[in-house]
JSON list of C-alpha atoms in Angstrom, two decimals:
[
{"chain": "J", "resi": 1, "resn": "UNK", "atom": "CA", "xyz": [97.32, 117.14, 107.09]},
{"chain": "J", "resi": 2, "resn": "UNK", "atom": "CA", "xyz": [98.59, 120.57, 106.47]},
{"chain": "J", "resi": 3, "resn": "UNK", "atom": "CA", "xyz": [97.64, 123.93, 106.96]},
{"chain": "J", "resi": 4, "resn": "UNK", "atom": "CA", "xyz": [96.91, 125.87, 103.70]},
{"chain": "J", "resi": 5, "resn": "UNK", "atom": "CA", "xyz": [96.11, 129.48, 104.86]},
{"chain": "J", "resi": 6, "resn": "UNK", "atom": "CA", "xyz": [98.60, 131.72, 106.69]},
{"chain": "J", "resi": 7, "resn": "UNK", "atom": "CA", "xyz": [96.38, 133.92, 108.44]},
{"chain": "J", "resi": 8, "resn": "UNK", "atom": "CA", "xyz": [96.23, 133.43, 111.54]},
{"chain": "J", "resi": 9, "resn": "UNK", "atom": "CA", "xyz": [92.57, 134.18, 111.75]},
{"chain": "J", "resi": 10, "resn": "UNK", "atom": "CA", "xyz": [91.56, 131.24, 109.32]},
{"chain": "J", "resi": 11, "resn": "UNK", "atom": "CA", "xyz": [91.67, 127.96, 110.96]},
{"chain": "J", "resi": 12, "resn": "UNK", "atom": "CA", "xyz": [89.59, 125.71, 108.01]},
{"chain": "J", "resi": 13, "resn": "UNK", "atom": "CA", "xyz": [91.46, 125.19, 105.06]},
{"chain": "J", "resi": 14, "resn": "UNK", "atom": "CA", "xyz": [93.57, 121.85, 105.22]},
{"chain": "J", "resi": 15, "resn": "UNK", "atom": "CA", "xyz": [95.58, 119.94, 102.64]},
{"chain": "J", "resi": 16, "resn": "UNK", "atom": "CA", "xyz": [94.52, 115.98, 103.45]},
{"chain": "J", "resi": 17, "resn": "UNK", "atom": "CA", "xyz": [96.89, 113.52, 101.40]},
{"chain": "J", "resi": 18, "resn": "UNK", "atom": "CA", "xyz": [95.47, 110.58, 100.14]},
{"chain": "J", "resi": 19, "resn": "UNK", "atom": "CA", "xyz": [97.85, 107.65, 99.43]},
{"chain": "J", "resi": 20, "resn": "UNK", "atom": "CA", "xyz": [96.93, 106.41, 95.75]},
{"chain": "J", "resi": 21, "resn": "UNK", "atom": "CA", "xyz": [96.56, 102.91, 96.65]},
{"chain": "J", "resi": 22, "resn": "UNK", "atom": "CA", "xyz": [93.33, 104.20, 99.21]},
{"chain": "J", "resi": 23, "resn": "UNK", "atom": "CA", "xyz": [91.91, 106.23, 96.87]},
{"chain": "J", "resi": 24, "resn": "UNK", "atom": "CA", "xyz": [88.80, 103.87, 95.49]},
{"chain": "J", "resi": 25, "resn": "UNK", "atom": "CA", "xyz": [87.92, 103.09, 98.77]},
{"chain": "J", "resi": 26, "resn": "UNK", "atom": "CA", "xyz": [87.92, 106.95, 100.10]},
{"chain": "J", "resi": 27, "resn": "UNK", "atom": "CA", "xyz": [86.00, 107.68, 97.33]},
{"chain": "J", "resi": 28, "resn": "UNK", "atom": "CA", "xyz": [83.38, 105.55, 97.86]},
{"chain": "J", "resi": 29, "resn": "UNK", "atom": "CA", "xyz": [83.29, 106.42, 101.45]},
{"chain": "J", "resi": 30, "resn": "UNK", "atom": "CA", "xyz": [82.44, 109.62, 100.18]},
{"chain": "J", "resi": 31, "resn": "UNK", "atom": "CA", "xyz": [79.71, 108.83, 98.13]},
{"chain": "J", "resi": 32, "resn": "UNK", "atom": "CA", "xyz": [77.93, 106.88, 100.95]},
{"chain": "J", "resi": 33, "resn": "UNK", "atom": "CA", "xyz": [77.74, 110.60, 102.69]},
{"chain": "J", "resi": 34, "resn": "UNK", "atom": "CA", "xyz": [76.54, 112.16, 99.01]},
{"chain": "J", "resi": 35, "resn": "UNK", "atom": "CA", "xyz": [79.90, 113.76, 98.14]},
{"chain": "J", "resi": 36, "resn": "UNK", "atom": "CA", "xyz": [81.14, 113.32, 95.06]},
{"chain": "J", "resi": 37, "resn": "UNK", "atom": "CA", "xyz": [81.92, 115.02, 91.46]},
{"chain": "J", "resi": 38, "resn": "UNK", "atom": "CA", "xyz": [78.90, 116.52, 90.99]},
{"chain": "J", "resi": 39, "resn": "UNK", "atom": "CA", "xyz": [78.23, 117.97, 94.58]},
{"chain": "J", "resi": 40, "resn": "UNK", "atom": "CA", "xyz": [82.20, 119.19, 94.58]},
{"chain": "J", "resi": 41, "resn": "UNK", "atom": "CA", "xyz": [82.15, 120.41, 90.92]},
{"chain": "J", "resi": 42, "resn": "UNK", "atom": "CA", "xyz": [78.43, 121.69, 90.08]},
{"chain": "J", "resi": 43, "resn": "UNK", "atom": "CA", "xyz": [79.11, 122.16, 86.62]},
{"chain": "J", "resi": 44, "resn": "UNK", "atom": "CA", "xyz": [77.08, 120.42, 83.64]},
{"chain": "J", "resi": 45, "resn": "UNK", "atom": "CA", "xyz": [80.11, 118.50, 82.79]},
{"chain": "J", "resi": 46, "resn": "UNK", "atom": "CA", "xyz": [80.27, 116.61, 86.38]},
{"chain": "J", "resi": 47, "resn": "UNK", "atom": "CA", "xyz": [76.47, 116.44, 86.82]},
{"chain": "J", "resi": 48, "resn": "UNK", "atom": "CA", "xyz": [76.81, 114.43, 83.14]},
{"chain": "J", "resi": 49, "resn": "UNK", "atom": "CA", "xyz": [79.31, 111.96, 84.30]},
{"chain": "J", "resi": 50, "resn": "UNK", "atom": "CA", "xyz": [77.50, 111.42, 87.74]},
{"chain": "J", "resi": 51, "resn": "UNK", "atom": "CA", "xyz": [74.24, 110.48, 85.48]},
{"chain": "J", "resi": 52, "resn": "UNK", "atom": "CA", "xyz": [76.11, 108.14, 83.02]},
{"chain": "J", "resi": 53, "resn": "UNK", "atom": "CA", "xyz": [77.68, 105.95, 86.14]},
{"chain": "J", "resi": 54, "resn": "UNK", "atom": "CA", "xyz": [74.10, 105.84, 87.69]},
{"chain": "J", "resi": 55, "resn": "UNK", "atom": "CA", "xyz": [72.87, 104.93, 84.51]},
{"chain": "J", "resi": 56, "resn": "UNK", "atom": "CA", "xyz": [75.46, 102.18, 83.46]},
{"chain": "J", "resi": 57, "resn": "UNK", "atom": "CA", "xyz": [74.58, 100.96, 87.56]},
{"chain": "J", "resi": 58, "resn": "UNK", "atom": "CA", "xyz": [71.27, 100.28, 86.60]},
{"chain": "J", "resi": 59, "resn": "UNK", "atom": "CA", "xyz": [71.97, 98.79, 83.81]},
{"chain": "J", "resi": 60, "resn": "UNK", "atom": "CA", "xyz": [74.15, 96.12, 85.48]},
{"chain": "J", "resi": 61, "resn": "UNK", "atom": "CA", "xyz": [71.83, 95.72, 88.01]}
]
């Protein structure tokens, strides 16, 4: 973990590194606490990719 902010005063902005071959499972470790693209990045663009995966879930399912 590393620090990002050099003022002394700010004590909440870390740098976490995720190795690459952990990175599916983090992610969906994320998503079973509601974070992912869409909550991160509120834009229409990550709201419309959230909405196609649920949709192609269903779909499967």
């Amino acid at each position: 973990m590393e620090f990002l902010d050099k003022d002394p005063g700010c004590n909440y902005l870390y740098k976490i590194r995720i190795p690459a071959q952990i990175k599916r499972e983090f992610v969906k470790e994320l998503n079973v606490f509601g974070i992912h693209d869409s909550t991160v990045y509120p834009d229409m663009e990550h709201v419309a990719k959230e909405q196609r995966q649920l949709f192609k879930k269903l779909l499967k399912d």
